[in-house]
Short mmCIF file of C-alpha atoms and ligand atoms in Angstrom, two decimals:
data_model
loop_
_atom_site.label_atom_id
_atom_site.label_comp_id
_atom_site.label_asym_id
_atom_site.label_seq_id
_atom_site.Cartn_x
_atom_site.Cartn_y
_atom_site.Cartn_z
CA MET I 1 91.97 189.08 7.87
CA PRO I 2 94.67 187.78 5.46
CA ARG I 3 93.52 185.84 2.40
CA ILE I 4 94.57 182.20 2.11
CA ALA I 5 95.42 180.34 -1.09
CA TYR I 6 95.92 176.63 -1.67
CA VAL I 7 99.06 175.87 -3.70
CA ASN I 8 100.17 172.31 -4.39
CA GLY I 9 99.12 170.78 -1.10
CA ARG I 10 99.58 173.80 1.19
CA TYR I 11 97.31 176.50 2.52
CA THR I 12 99.41 179.63 2.41
CA PRO I 13 98.93 183.40 2.86
CA HIS I 14 97.67 184.75 -0.46
CA ALA I 15 100.38 187.42 -0.49
CA ASP I 16 103.09 184.72 -0.52
CA ALA I 17 101.32 182.23 -2.80
CA SER I 18 103.52 181.44 -5.79
CA VAL I 19 104.38 178.74 -8.30
CA HIS I 20 107.71 177.75 -9.83
CA VAL I 21 109.04 179.70 -12.85
CA GLU I 22 108.98 176.46 -14.84
CA ASP I 23 105.35 175.74 -14.12
CA ARG I 24 103.96 174.89 -17.55
CA GLY I 25 100.99 177.14 -16.96
CA TYR I 26 103.37 180.08 -16.68
CA GLN I 27 105.59 178.98 -19.59
CA PHE I 28 103.05 177.65 -22.10
CA ALA I 29 99.53 178.35 -20.76
CA ASP I 30 99.51 174.55 -20.50
CA GLY I 31 96.66 174.29 -18.03
CA VAL I 32 92.95 174.59 -17.39
CA TYR I 33 90.78 176.35 -14.85
CA GLU I 34 87.30 176.67 -13.38
CA VAL I 35 85.50 179.51 -11.62
CA CYS I 36 82.48 178.83 -9.41
CA GLU I 37 80.18 181.41 -7.97
CA VAL I 38 79.83 181.42 -4.18
CA ALA I 39 76.39 182.64 -3.10
CA ARG I 40 75.09 182.82 0.46
CA GLY I 41 77.83 180.46 1.62
CA ASN I 42 77.23 177.88 -1.13
CA ILE I 43 79.46 176.84 -4.01
CA MET I 44 77.11 176.95 -6.98
CA ASP I 45 76.89 174.18 -9.58
CA MET I 46 80.01 172.44 -8.30
CA THR I 47 79.14 169.12 -9.96
CA ARG I 48 78.82 170.67 -13.40
CA HIS I 49 82.01 172.70 -12.96
CA LEU I 50 84.02 169.63 -11.92
CA ASP I 51 82.51 167.58 -14.76
CA ARG I 52 83.72 170.25 -17.17
CA LEU I 53 87.13 170.30 -15.47
CA ASP I 54 87.31 166.54 -16.01
CA ARG I 55 86.57 167.02 -19.71
CA SER I 56 89.12 169.84 -20.09
CA LEU I 57 91.80 167.71 -18.40
CA ARG I 58 91.00 164.70 -20.58
CA GLU I 59 91.08 166.77 -23.78
CA LEU I 60 94.59 167.99 -22.87
CA ARG I 61 95.73 164.66 -21.37
CA ILE I 62 96.49 166.19 -17.96
CA GLU I 63 95.91 163.96 -14.93
CA TRP I 64 93.73 165.03 -12.03
CA PRO I 65 96.16 166.60 -9.51
CA ILE I 66 94.27 165.08 -6.57
CA ALA I 67 91.11 162.97 -6.33
CA ARG I 68 87.87 164.74 -7.20
CA ARG I 69 86.54 164.32 -3.64
CA ALA I 70 89.75 165.85 -2.27
CA LEU I 71 89.46 168.79 -4.66
CA GLU I 72 85.87 169.37 -3.54
CA PHE I 73 87.14 169.45 0.04
CA VAL I 74 89.94 171.91 -0.82
CA MET I 75 87.51 174.23 -2.64
CA ARG I 76 85.17 174.28 0.36
CA GLU I 77 88.08 174.75 2.73
CA VAL I 78 89.50 177.70 0.76
CA VAL I 79 86.05 179.33 0.72
CA ARG I 80 85.73 178.74 4.47
CA ARG I 81 89.22 179.93 5.38
CA ASN I 82 88.62 183.15 3.44
CA HIS I 83 85.16 183.63 5.00
CA VAL I 84 83.63 184.06 1.56
CA GLU I 85 79.85 184.27 1.80
CA ASN I 86 79.46 185.75 -1.66
CA GLY I 87 82.15 185.78 -4.31
CA LEU I 88 84.15 183.29 -6.34
CA VAL I 89 86.30 180.22 -5.94
CA TYR I 90 88.95 179.78 -8.63
CA LEU I 91 90.93 176.64 -9.39
CA GLN I 92 93.70 176.03 -11.86
CA VAL I 93 95.45 172.82 -12.89
CA THR I 94 98.58 172.85 -15.02
CA ARG I 95 100.72 170.08 -16.45
CA GLY I 96 103.16 170.74 -13.64
CA VAL I 97 106.74 171.88 -13.25
CA ALA I 98 109.40 170.60 -15.64
CA PRO I 99 112.46 171.90 -17.54
CA ARG I 100 111.13 174.08 -20.35
CA ASP I 101 110.45 171.93 -23.41
CA HIS I 102 107.38 171.80 -25.62
CA TYR I 103 107.04 168.02 -25.31
CA PHE I 104 104.98 166.74 -22.39
CA PRO I 105 107.15 166.31 -19.28
CA ALA I 106 108.30 162.90 -18.08
CA ALA I 107 105.58 160.48 -16.98
CA GLY I 108 104.88 160.91 -13.29
CA THR I 109 105.31 164.71 -13.31
CA GLN I 110 102.77 165.94 -10.80
CA PRO I 111 100.14 168.35 -12.19
CA ALA I 112 100.08 171.64 -10.27
CA LEU I 113 96.96 172.81 -8.44
CA VAL I 114 96.07 176.28 -7.20
CA VAL I 115 92.78 177.22 -5.51
CA THR I 116 91.87 180.76 -4.45
CA ALA I 117 88.70 182.49 -3.33
CA LYS I 118 87.62 186.09 -3.18
CA ARG I 119 84.65 188.03 -1.98
CA SER I 120 82.36 190.21 -4.03
CA SER I 121 79.47 192.44 -3.12
CA PRO I 122 75.96 191.24 -4.03
CA ALA I 123 74.79 194.84 -3.68
CA VAL I 124 77.24 196.05 -6.33
CA ALA I 125 76.20 193.19 -8.64
CA ALA I 126 72.52 193.98 -8.07
CA ARG I 127 73.10 197.65 -8.93
CA ARG I 128 74.90 196.66 -12.11
CA ALA I 129 72.09 194.26 -13.04
CA ALA I 130 69.50 196.98 -12.44
CA GLU I 131 71.30 199.24 -14.91
CA GLY I 132 72.48 196.66 -17.41
CA VAL I 133 75.85 196.60 -19.15
CA LYS I 134 77.31 197.61 -22.49
CA VAL I 135 79.12 195.26 -24.85
CA ILE I 136 81.24 195.83 -27.92
CA THR I 137 81.91 193.40 -30.76
CA VAL I 138 85.33 192.21 -31.95
CA PRO I 139 86.33 189.76 -34.70
CA GLU I 140 86.91 186.18 -33.50
CA ASN I 141 90.66 185.60 -33.30
CA ARG I 142 90.93 182.63 -30.92
CA TRP I 143 91.97 179.06 -31.64
CA GLU I 144 89.33 176.48 -32.53
CA ARG I 145 89.34 174.60 -29.21
CA VAL I 146 87.64 177.28 -27.11
CA ASP I 147 85.41 174.47 -25.81
CA ILE I 148 88.36 173.61 -23.52
CA LYS I 149 88.62 175.99 -20.57
CA THR I 150 92.35 176.67 -20.83
CA VAL I 151 94.29 179.41 -19.08
CA GLY I 152 95.44 180.61 -22.53
CA LEU I 153 93.26 183.72 -22.59
CA LEU I 154 95.29 186.38 -24.40
CA PRO I 155 92.66 187.21 -27.07
CA ASN I 156 90.06 187.37 -24.27
CA VAL I 157 92.29 189.72 -22.23
CA LEU I 158 92.82 192.04 -25.22
CA ALA I 159 89.11 191.99 -26.10
CA ARG I 160 87.95 192.84 -22.58
CA GLN I 161 90.52 195.62 -22.28
CA LYS I 162 89.23 197.05 -25.57
CA ALA I 163 85.71 196.85 -24.13
CA ARG I 164 86.76 198.71 -20.99
CA GLU I 165 88.46 201.42 -23.03
CA ALA I 166 85.21 201.82 -24.99
CA GLY I 167 83.18 202.21 -21.77
CA ALA I 168 81.75 198.68 -21.99
CA VAL I 169 82.24 195.64 -19.74
CA GLU I 170 82.32 192.79 -22.23
CA ALA I 171 83.37 192.09 -25.81
CA TRP I 172 81.49 189.63 -28.02
CA PHE I 173 83.58 187.62 -30.47
CA ILE I 174 81.97 187.70 -33.93
CA ASP I 175 82.34 184.87 -36.43
CA THR I 176 83.28 185.52 -40.07
CA ASP I 177 79.58 185.15 -41.02
CA GLY I 178 78.56 188.00 -38.69
CA THR I 179 77.07 185.79 -35.97
CA VAL I 180 77.79 186.21 -32.28
CA LYS I 181 79.96 183.48 -30.77
CA GLU I 182 80.29 184.43 -27.10
CA GLY I 183 81.78 187.03 -24.82
CA ALA I 184 85.42 187.10 -23.74
CA SER I 185 84.34 185.62 -20.40
CA THR I 186 80.59 185.06 -20.81
CA ASN I 187 78.03 183.36 -23.04
CA ALA I 188 75.72 185.57 -25.11
CA TRP I 189 71.92 185.39 -25.30
CA ILE I 190 69.00 187.28 -26.78
CA VAL I 191 65.26 187.22 -26.16
CA THR I 192 63.13 187.44 -29.32
CA ALA I 193 59.90 189.41 -29.73
CA ASP I 194 57.87 186.29 -28.85
CA GLY I 195 59.87 185.73 -25.65
CA THR I 196 62.09 182.86 -26.88
CA LEU I 197 65.58 182.66 -25.42
CA VAL I 198 68.25 182.21 -28.10
CA THR I 199 71.88 181.19 -27.56
CA ARG I 200 74.47 179.69 -29.84
CA PRO I 201 74.80 175.88 -29.84
CA ALA I 202 77.74 174.74 -27.72
CA GLU I 203 78.90 171.84 -29.86
CA PHE I 204 81.59 173.94 -31.52
CA GLY I 205 83.20 177.37 -31.25
CA ILE I 206 82.18 178.44 -27.75
CA LEU I 207 82.70 177.36 -24.17
CA ARG I 208 79.80 175.29 -22.86
CA GLY I 209 79.05 177.63 -19.96
CA ILE I 210 77.82 176.14 -16.72
CA THR I 211 75.64 179.18 -16.06
CA ARG I 212 74.31 178.75 -19.60
CA ALA I 213 73.28 175.16 -18.75
CA THR I 214 71.63 176.19 -15.49
CA VAL I 215 69.83 179.10 -17.17
CA MET I 216 68.31 176.48 -19.48
CA ASP I 217 67.02 174.67 -16.37
CA VAL I 218 65.68 177.97 -15.03
CA ALA I 219 63.98 178.72 -18.36
CA LYS I 220 62.30 175.32 -18.28
CA LYS I 221 61.01 175.96 -14.75
CA LEU I 222 59.68 179.36 -15.84
CA GLY I 223 58.04 177.86 -18.92
CA LEU I 224 60.25 179.79 -21.35
CA LYS I 225 61.25 178.43 -24.75
CA VAL I 226 64.98 178.09 -25.51
CA GLU I 227 66.38 177.83 -29.02
CA GLU I 228 70.01 176.91 -29.59
CA ARG I 229 70.92 178.64 -32.85
CA SER I 230 73.26 181.31 -34.14
CA PHE I 231 72.14 184.93 -34.17
CA SER I 232 73.68 187.94 -35.90
CA VAL I 233 74.82 191.19 -34.30
CA ASP I 234 71.96 192.95 -36.11
CA GLU I 235 69.42 190.50 -34.69
CA ALA I 236 70.85 191.11 -31.21
CA LYS I 237 70.62 194.89 -31.65
CA GLY I 238 66.98 194.54 -32.67
CA ALA I 239 66.12 191.95 -30.00
CA LYS I 240 63.61 192.47 -27.21
CA GLU I 241 66.32 191.75 -24.65
CA ALA I 242 69.92 190.62 -24.54
CA PHE I 243 72.01 189.25 -21.71
CA ILE I 244 75.23 187.48 -20.81
CA THR I 245 75.84 184.56 -18.45
CA ALA I 246 78.86 183.41 -16.45
CA ALA I 247 79.67 182.24 -12.95
CA THR I 248 81.18 185.70 -12.36
CA THR I 249 78.06 187.64 -13.39
CA VAL I 250 75.26 185.03 -13.25
CA VAL I 251 72.65 186.60 -15.59
CA MET I 252 73.52 190.16 -16.59
CA PRO I 253 71.31 192.31 -18.84
CA VAL I 254 72.95 193.84 -21.92
CA VAL I 255 71.46 197.22 -22.77
CA ASP I 256 73.87 198.48 -25.44
CA ILE I 257 75.76 196.79 -28.28
CA ASP I 258 78.43 198.83 -30.08
CA GLY I 259 76.69 202.04 -29.00
CA ALA I 260 73.19 200.97 -30.12
CA SER I 261 70.56 200.54 -27.41
CA VAL I 262 68.90 197.15 -27.09
CA ALA I 263 65.13 197.81 -27.02
CA ASN I 264 64.54 200.81 -24.73
CA GLY I 265 68.03 200.67 -23.23
CA HIS I 266 66.82 199.16 -19.95
CA PRO I 267 67.16 195.60 -18.62
CA GLY I 268 64.34 193.35 -19.81
CA SER I 269 61.86 191.58 -17.57
CA VAL I 270 62.66 188.07 -18.87
CA THR I 271 66.36 188.58 -18.13
CA LEU I 272 65.63 189.84 -14.63
CA SER I 273 63.28 186.95 -13.89
CA LEU I 274 66.00 184.46 -14.94
CA ARG I 275 68.46 186.24 -12.69
CA GLU I 276 66.06 186.17 -9.78
CA ALA I 277 65.18 182.47 -10.10
CA PHE I 278 68.77 181.34 -10.65
CA PHE I 279 69.80 180.82 -7.02
CA ASP I 280 66.87 178.56 -6.21
CA ILE I 281 67.36 176.29 -9.20
CA ALA I 282 71.18 175.98 -9.33
CA GLU I 283 72.90 173.21 -7.34
CA LYS I 284 74.17 174.46 -3.96
CA THR I 285 77.05 172.89 -2.07
CA PRO I 286 77.46 174.43 1.37
CA ALA I 287 81.06 175.47 1.99
N1 LIG O 301 82.67 181.81 -22.31
C1 LIG O 301 83.94 182.08 -21.93
C2 LIG O 301 84.96 182.35 -22.98
C3 LIG O 301 84.28 182.11 -20.58
O1 LIG O 301 85.54 182.38 -20.21
C4 LIG O 301 83.28 181.87 -19.61
C5 LIG O 301 83.58 181.89 -18.18
O2 LIG O 301 84.67 182.13 -17.76
C6 LIG O 301 81.97 181.61 -20.04
C7 LIG O 301 81.70 181.57 -21.40
C8 LIG O 301 80.87 181.33 -19.06
O3 LIG O 301 81.05 180.07 -18.48
P1 LIG O 301 80.48 179.73 -17.03
O4 LIG O 301 79.01 179.99 -17.07
O5 LIG O 301 80.82 178.31 -16.85
O6 LIG O 301 81.18 180.64 -16.07
#
């Protein structure tokens, strides 16, 4: 069955889906994106993802390409047309197509919208979660506005490639003071000896992850304490548990940081209970 993509008003075979060479996303990374998990036929946490999209667009002064309700429809339609039961739906909005010039294009230039969906295997994800993943650390080298979910991801690309070449799956960006900021495509967490969940505050210097927000809801339901504060790489290495969160991985145990095992090198029970309870507590929009 051929995959279908939505590109600027048209549903088109994925293999032919393309944008203009002067799309500002292509020329300048002048655009933003969102990724939602699809689980058991539901788009997860759609409201929070579209609220964050709204904020990203406002911060960059890009108009909504279509009405929010229409975008919700397109997302569900792309998931449906691709028969995605479990996987991801991706959307990207750029400032549109215009002759290459750093200044914003003329008023009235239509923002460009792309929506795609792809399947993933829950069994593969479950196996990975049962084993846990390795992370490496890299110095922070991104711009200050990482709170905006822009498509400008070159430092993230280089960091994750470095992780892969080191036999890990994620790279944590480390601040100049030795504290963990976040992963290249995930938020970072630890569990302390007394069972408190710790993650960096999202006011500044990290993306306010949607999975991060929902994990806080899950923690509340499970009666777990959450502390938003910085933690160092050494504290993470000595923690009872560590994990990462993102729409792409939900809650994923971290068992190794820069070659040092976290606790006994196996996924922790708190992490696994958060992962298990996540589906029930997250918002579900049937596709
Ligand atoms: N941090 C960064 C840099 C990311 O790119 C992502 C997701 O892509 C996240 C955190 C996790 O965000 P979310 O839970 O909304 O997927």
